[in-house]
Short mmCIF file of C-alpha atoms in Angstrom, two decimals:
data_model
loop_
_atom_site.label_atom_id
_atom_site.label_comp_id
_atom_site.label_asym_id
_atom_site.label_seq_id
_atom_site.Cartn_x
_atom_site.Cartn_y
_atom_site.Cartn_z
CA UNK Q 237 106.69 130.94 115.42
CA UNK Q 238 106.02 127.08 116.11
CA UNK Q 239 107.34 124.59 113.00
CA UNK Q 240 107.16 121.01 113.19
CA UNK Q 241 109.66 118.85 111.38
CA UNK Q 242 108.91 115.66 109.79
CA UNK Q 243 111.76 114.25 107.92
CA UNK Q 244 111.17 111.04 107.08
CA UNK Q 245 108.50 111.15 103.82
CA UNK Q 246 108.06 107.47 103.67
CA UNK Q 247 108.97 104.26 106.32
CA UNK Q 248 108.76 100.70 105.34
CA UNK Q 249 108.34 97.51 108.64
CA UNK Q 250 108.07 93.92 108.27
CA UNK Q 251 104.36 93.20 109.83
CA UNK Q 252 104.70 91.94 113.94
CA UNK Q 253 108.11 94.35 113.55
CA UNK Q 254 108.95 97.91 115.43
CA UNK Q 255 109.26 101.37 113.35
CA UNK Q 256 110.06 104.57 115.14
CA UNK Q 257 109.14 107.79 113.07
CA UNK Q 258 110.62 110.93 114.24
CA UNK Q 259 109.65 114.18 114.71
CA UNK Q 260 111.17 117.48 115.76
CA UNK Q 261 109.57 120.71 116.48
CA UNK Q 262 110.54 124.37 117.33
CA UNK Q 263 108.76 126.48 120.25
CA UNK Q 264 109.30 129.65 122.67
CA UNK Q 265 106.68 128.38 125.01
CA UNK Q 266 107.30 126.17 127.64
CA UNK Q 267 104.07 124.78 128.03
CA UNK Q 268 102.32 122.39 125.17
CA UNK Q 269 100.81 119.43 123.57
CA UNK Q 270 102.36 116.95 121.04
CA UNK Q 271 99.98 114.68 119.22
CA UNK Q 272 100.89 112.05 116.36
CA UNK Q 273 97.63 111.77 114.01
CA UNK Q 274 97.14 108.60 111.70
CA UNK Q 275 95.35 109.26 108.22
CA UNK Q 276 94.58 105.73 106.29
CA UNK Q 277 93.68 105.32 102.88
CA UNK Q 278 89.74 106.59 104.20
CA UNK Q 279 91.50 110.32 104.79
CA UNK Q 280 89.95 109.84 108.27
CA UNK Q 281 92.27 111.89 110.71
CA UNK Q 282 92.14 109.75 113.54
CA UNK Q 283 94.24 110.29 117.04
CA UNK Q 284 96.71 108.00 117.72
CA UNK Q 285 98.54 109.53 121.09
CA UNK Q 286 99.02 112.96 123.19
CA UNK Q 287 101.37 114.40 125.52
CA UNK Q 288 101.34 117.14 127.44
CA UNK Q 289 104.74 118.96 127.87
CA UNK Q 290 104.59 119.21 131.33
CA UNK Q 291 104.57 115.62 132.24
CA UNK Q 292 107.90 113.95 132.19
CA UNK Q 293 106.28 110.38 131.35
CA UNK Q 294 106.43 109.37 128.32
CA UNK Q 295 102.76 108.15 126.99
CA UNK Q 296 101.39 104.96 125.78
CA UNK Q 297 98.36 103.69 123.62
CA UNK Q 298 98.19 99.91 123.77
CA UNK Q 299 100.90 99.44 120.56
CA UNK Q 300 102.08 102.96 120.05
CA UNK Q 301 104.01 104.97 122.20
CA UNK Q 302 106.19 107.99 122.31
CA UNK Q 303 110.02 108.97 123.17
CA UNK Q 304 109.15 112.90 124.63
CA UNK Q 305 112.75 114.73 124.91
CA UNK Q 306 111.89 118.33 125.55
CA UNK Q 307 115.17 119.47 125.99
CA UNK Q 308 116.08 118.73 122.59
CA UNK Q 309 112.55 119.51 121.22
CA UNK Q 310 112.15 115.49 119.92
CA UNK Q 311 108.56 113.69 119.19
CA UNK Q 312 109.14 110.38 118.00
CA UNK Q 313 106.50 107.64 117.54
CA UNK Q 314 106.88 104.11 118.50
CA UNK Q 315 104.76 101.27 117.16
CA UNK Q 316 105.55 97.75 118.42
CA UNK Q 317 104.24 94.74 116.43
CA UNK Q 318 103.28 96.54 113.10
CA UNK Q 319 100.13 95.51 111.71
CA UNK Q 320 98.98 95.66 108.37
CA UNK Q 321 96.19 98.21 109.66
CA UNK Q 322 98.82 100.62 110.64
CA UNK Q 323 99.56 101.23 106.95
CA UNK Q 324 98.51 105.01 106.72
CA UNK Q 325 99.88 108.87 106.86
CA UNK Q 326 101.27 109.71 110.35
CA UNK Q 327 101.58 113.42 111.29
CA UNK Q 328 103.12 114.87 114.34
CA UNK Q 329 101.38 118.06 115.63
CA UNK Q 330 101.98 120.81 118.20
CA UNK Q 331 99.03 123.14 119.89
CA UNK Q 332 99.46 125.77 122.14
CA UNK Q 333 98.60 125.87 125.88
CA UNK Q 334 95.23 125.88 126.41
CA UNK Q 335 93.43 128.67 127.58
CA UNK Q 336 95.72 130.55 124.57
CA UNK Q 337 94.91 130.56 120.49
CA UNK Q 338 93.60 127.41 118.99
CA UNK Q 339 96.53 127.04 116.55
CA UNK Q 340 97.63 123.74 115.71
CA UNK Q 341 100.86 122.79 113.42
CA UNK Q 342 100.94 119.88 111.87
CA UNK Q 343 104.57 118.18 110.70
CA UNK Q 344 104.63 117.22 106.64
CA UNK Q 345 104.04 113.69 106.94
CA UNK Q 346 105.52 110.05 107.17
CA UNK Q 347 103.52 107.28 105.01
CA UNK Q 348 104.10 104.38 106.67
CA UNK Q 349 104.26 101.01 105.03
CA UNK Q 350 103.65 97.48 106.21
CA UNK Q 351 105.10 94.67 104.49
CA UNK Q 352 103.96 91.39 104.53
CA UNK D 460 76.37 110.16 116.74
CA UNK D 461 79.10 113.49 118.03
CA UNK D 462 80.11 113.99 114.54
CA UNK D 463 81.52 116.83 112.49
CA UNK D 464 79.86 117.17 108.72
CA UNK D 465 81.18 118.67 105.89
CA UNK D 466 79.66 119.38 102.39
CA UNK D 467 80.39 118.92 99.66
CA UNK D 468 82.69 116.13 100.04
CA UNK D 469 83.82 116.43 96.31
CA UNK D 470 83.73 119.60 94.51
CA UNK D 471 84.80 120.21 91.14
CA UNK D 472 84.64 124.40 90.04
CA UNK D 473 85.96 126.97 87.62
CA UNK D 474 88.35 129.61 88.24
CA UNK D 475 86.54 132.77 89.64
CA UNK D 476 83.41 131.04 90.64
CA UNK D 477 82.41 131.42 94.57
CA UNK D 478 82.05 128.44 96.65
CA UNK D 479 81.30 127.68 100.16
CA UNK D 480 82.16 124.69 101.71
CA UNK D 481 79.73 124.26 105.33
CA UNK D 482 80.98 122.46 108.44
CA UNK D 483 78.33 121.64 111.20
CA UNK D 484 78.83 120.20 114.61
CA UNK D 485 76.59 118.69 117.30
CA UNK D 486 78.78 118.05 119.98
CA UNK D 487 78.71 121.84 121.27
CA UNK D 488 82.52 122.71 120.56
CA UNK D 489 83.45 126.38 120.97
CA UNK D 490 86.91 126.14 118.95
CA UNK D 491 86.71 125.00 115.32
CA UNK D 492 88.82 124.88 112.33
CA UNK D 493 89.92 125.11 108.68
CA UNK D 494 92.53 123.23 107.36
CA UNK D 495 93.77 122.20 103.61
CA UNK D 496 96.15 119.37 102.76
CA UNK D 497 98.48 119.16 100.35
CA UNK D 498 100.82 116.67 99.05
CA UNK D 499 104.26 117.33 100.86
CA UNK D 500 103.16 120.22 103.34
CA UNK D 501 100.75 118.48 105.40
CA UNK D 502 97.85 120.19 106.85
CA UNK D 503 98.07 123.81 107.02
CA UNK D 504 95.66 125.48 109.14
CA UNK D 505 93.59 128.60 107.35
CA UNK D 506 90.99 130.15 109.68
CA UNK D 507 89.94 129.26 113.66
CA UNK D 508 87.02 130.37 115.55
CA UNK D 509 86.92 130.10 119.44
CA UNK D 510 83.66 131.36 119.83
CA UNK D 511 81.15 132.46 118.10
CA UNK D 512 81.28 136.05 115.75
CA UNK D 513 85.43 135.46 117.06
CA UNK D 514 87.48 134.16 114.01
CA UNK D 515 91.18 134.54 113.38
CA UNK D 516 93.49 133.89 110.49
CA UNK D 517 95.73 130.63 110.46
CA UNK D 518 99.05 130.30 108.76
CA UNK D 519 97.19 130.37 105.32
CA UNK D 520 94.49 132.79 105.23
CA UNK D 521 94.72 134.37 101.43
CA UNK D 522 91.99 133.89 99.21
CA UNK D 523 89.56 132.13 101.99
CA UNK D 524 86.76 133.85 104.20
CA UNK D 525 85.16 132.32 107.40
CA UNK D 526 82.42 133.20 109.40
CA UNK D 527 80.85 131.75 112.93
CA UNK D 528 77.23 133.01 113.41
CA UNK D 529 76.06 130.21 115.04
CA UNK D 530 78.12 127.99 117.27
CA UNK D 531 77.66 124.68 115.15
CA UNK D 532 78.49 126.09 111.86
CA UNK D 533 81.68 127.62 110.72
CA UNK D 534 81.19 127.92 106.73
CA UNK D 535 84.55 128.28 104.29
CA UNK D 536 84.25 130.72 101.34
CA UNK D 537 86.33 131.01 98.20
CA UNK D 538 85.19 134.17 96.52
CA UNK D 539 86.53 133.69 93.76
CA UNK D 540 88.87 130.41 93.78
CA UNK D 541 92.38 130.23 91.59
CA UNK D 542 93.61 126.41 90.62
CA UNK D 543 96.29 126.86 93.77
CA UNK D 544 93.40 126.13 96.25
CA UNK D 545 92.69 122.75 94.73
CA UNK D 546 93.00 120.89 97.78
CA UNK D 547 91.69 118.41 100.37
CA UNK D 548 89.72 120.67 103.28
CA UNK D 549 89.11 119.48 106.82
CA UNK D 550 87.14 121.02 109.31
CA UNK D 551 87.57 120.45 112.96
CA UNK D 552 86.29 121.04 115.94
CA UNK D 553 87.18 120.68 120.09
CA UNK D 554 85.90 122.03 123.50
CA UNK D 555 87.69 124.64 124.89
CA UNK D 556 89.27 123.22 127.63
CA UNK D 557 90.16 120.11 126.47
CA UNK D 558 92.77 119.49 123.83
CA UNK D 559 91.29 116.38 121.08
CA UNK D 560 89.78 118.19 117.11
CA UNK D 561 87.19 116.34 116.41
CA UNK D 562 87.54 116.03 112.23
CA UNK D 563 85.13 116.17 109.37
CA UNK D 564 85.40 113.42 106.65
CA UNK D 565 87.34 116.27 104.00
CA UNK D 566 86.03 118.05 100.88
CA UNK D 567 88.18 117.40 97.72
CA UNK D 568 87.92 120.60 95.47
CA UNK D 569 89.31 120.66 92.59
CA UNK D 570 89.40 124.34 91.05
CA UNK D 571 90.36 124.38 86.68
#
């Protein structure tokens, strides 16, 4: 079975800074997705960033991007010049293929704060 | 507006009494989802349909019942809810080939 490992429960940045949250996940299959979800105060799941496991390039949103090592089954989420709005829940997520089950598992959660 | 609608968004109930929570759609998604959300454990998924009358169990099934008659709607049931399901639900919902859920605003229940 797929688990997804979040193990940092809370993160603190200076506002304009850098944070990198990490995630870690466990699969058989060789071929997958990786999303990192934000959830603000609003409970609003809202997507932040995707990546398929078959592309070696690592993707990018404007402020957010991601450090994809699928060798060592790592998911972490960069955001560059932290702003205030970014203050929210982030959770990593795997799915299966698709074309196979619509499972989704979702890590435990990093609340991310932004200081002032 | 696409949008995915749950209600209620607040529900407040006594042990043993069933509930049903809906979810509708209007984007024409063939996959949607249950999930609840819990302090420390994230979201766990409970029940996913890929089509309609075709619904399968999650990793937290007990005490919940689904059902996909029509393709819009994917109702939750609690048959007879224990204080352990007091929880914040999401429903979701995506196209089959294509790999974004689409999420409802949440339903708070709180079960005494």
């Amino acid at each position: 079975a797929q688990t997804v490992t979040q193990s940092q429960p809370e993160m603190s940045v200076q506002e304009a800074e850098t944070v990198t949250l990490s995630c870690t996940y466990d699969t058989s299959e060789s071929d997958y997705y990786l999303f990192w979800y934000k959830q603000p105060p609003s409970r609003q799941m809202i997507l932040v960033i995707r990546q398929e496991a078959y592309k070696q390039q690592n993707a990018t949103e404007n402020r957010f991007s991601v450090n994809f090592q699928k060798a060592a089954k790592s998911f972490s989420l960069k955001i560059s010049d932290s702003q205030l709005g970014d203050a929210a829940m982030y959770f990593c997520a795997y799915r299966s293929p698709l074309g196979g089950t619509y499972k989704y598992i979702f890590g435990t959660g990093t609340r991310l704060k932004v200081l002032a | 507006e696409a949008q995915v609608t749950q209600n209620p968004r607040y529900l407040i109930t006594v042990t043993g009494k069933k509930l049903t929570v809906t979810c509708s759609q209007n984007m024409n998604h063939e996959y949607m989802s249950w999930y609840r959300q819990d302090p420390g454990l994230g979201l766990r998924q409970i029940y996913y349909s890929m089509n309609v009358e075709v619904t399968d169990k999650g990793d937290v099934p007990e005490g919940y019942k689904v059902s996909r008659k029509e393709k819009r709607n994917f109702p939750l049931i609690l048959e007879s809810p224990s204080p352990n399901q007091t929880s914040l639900y999401f429903c979701a919902s995506s196209y089959r080939g294509q790999y974004e859920q689409y999420f409802g605003p949440g339903t708070r229940l709180t079960v005494t």
